[in-house]
mmCIF file with all atom_site columns, C-alpha atoms in Angstrom:
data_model
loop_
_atom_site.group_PDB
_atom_site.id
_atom_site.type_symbol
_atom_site.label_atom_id
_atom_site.label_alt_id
_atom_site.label_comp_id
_atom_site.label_asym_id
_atom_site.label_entity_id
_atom_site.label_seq_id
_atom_site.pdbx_PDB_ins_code
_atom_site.Cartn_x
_atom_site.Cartn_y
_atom_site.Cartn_z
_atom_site.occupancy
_atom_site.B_iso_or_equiv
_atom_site.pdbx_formal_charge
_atom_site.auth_seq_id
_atom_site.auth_comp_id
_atom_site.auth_asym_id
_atom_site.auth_atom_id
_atom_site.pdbx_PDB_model_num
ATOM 1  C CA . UNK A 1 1  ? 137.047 143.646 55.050  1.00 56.00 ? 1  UNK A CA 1
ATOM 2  C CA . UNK A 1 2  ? 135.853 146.748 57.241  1.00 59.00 ? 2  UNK A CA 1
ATOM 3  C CA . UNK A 1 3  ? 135.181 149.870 55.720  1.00 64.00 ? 3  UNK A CA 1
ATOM 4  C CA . UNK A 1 4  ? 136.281 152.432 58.338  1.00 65.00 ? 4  UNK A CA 1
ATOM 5  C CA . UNK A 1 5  ? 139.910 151.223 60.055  1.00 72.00 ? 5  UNK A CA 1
ATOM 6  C CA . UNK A 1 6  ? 139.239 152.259 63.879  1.00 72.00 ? 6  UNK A CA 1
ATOM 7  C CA . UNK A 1 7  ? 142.621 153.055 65.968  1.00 69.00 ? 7  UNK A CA 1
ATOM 8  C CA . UNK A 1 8  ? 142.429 151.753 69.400  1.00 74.00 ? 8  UNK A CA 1
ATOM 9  C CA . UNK A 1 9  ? 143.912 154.684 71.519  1.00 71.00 ? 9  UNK A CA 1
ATOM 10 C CA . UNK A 1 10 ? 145.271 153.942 74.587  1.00 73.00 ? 10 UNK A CA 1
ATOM 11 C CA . UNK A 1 11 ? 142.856 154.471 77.630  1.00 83.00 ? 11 UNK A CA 1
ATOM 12 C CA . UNK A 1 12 ? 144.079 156.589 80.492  1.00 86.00 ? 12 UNK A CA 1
ATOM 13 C CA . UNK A 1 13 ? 142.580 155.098 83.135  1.00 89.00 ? 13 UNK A CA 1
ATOM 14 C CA . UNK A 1 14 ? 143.167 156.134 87.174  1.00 92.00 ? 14 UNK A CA 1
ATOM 15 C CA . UNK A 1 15 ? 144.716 152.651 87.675  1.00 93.00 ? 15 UNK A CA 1
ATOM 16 C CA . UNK A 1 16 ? 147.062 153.099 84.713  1.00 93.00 ? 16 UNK A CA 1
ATOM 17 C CA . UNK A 1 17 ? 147.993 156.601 86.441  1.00 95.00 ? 17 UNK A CA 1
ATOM 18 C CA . UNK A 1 18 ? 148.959 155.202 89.811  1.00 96.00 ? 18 UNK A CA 1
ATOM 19 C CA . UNK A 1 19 ? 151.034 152.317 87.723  1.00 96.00 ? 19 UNK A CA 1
ATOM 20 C CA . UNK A 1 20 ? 152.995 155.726 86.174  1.00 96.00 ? 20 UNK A CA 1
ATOM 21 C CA . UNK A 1 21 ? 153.175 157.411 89.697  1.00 97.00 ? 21 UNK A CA 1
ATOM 22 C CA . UNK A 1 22 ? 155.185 153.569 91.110  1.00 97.00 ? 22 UNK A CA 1
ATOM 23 C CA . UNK A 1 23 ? 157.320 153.821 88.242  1.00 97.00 ? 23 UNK A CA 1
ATOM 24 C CA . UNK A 1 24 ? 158.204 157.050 88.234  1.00 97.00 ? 24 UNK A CA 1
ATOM 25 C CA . UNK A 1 25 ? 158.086 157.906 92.148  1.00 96.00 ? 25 UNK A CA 1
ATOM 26 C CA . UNK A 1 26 ? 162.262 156.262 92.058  1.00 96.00 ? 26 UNK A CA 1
ATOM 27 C CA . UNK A 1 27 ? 163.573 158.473 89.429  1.00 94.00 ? 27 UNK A CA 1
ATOM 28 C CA . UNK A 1 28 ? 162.245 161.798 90.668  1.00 95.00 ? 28 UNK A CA 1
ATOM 29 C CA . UNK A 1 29 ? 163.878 160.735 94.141  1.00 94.00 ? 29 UNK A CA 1
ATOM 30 C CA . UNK A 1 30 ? 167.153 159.727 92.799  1.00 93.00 ? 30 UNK A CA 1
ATOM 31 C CA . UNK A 1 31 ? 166.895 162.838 90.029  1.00 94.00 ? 31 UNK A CA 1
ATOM 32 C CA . UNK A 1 32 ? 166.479 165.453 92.902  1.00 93.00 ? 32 UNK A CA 1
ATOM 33 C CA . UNK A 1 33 ? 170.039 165.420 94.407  1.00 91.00 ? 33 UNK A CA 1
ATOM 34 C CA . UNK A 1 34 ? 169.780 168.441 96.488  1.00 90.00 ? 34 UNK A CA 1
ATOM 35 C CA . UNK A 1 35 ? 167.436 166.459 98.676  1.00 88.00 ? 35 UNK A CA 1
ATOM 36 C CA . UNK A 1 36 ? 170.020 163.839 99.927  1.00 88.00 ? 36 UNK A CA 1
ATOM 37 C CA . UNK A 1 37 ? 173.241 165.768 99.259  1.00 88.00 ? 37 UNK A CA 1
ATOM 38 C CA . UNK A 1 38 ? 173.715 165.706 102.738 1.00 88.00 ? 38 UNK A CA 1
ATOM 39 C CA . UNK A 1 39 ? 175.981 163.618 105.450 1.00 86.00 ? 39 UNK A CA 1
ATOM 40 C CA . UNK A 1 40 ? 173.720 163.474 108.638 1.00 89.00 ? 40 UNK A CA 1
ATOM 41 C CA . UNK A 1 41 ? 171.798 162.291 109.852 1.00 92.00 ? 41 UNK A CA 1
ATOM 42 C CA . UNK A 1 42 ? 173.930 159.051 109.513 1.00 91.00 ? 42 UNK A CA 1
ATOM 43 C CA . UNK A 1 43 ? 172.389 155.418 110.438 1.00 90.00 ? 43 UNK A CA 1
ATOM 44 C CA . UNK A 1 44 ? 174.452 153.297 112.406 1.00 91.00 ? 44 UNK A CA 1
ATOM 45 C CA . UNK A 1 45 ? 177.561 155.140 111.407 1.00 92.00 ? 45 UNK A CA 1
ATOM 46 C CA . UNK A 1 46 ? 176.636 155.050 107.728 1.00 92.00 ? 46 UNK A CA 1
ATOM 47 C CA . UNK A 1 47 ? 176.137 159.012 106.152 1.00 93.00 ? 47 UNK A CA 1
ATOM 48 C CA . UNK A 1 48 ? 172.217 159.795 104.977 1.00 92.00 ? 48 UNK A CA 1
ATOM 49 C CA . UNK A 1 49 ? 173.998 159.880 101.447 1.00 91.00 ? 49 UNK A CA 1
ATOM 50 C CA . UNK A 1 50 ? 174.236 156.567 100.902 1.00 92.00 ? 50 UNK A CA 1
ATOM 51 C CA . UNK A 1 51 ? 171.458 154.861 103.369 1.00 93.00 ? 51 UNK A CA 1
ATOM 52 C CA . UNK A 1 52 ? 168.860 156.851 101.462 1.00 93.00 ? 52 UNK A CA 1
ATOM 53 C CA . UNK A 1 53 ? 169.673 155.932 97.910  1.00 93.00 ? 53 UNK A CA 1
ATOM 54 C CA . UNK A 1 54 ? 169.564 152.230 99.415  1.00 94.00 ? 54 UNK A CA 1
ATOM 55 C CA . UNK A 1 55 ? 166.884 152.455 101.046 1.00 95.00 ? 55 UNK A CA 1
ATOM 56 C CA . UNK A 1 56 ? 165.344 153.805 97.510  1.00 96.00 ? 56 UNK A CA 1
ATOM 57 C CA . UNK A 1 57 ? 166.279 150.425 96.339  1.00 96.00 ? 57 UNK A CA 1
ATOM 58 C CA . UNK A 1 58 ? 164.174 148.693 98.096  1.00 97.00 ? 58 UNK A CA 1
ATOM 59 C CA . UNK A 1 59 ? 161.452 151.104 98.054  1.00 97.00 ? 59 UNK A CA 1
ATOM 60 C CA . UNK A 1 60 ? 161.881 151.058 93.871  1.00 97.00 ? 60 UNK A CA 1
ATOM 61 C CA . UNK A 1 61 ? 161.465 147.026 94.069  1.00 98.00 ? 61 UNK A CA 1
ATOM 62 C CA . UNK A 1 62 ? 158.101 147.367 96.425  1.00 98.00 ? 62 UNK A CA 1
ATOM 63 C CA . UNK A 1 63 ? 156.776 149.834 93.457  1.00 98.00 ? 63 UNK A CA 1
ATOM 64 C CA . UNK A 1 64 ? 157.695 147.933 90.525  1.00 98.00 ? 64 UNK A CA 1
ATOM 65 C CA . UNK A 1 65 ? 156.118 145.293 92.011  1.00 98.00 ? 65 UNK A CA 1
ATOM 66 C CA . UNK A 1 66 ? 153.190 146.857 92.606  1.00 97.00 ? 66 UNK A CA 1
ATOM 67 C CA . UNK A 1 67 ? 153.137 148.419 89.313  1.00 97.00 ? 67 UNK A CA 1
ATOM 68 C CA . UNK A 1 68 ? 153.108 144.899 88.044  1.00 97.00 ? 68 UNK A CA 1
ATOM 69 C CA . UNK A 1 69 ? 150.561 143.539 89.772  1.00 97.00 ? 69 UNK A CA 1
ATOM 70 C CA . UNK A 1 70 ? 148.051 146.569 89.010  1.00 96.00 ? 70 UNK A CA 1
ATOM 71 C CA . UNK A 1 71 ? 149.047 146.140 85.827  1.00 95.00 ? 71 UNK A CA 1
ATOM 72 C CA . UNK A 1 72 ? 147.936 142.325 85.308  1.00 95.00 ? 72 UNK A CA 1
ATOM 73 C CA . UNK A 1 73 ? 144.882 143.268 87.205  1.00 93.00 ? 73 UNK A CA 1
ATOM 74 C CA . UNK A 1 74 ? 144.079 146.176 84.480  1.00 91.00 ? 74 UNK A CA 1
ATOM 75 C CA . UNK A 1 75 ? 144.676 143.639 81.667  1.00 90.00 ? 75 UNK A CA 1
ATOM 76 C CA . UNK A 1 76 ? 142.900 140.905 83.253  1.00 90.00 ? 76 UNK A CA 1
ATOM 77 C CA . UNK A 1 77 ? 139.766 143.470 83.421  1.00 86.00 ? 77 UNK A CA 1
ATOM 78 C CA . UNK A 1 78 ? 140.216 144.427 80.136  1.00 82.00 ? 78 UNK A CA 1
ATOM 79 C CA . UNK A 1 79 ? 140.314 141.349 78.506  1.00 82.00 ? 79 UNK A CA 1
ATOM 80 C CA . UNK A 1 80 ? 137.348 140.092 80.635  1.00 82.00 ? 80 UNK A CA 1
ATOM 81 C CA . UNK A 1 81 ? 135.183 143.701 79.538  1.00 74.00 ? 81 UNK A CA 1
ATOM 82 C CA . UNK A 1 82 ? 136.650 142.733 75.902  1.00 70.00 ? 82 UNK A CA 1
ATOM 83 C CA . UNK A 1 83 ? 134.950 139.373 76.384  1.00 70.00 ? 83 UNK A CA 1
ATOM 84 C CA . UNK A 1 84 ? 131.255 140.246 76.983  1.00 73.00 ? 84 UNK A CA 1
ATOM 85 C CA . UNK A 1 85 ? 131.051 143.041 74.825  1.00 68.00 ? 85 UNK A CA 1
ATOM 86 C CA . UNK A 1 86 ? 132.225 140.386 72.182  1.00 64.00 ? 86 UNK A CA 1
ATOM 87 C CA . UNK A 1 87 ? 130.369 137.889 73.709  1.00 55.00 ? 87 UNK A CA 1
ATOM 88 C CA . UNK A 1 88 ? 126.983 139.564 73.879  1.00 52.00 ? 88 UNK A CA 1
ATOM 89 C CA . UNK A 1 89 ? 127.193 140.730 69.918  1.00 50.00 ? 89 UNK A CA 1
ATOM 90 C CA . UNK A 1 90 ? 127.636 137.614 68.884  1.00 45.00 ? 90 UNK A CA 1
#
């Protein structure tokens, strides 16, 4: 059994910010009303209003799925660093 009990803290990494920026770009849109509180310029008869939070939708989907995919690529470098440090101790 190991003498000193290390906590892991979580690493802030530039990748791991951008994942933060994806996820929270959608709720800082939607959260800031007075941005879209507006009817024109309407699209194809439809009032800015609504197109805009729709179009946010779609936007939010592209981001969380980018989010995702940065994400497995952080863990899959992680587990491969975790590997060879382990690796090379042993």
């Amino acid at each position: 059994m190991p003498e000193s009990t290390e906590v892991k803290r979580p690493v802030i990494t530039p990748l791991r910010v951008v994942i933060a920026l994806c996820l929270i770009a959608p709720f800082v849109a939607m959260l800031w009303v007075s941005s879209y509180a507006k009817a024109g310029p309407a699209l194809g008869g439809i009032p800015f209003f609504y197109w805009y939070q729709m179009l946010w939708v779609l936007i939010s989907t592209a981001l969380t799925m980018i989010a995702y995919k940065l994400w497995q690529h952080d863990q899959r470098s992680r587990h491969t660093s975790e590997h060879k440090k382990g690796g090379a101790s042993a």
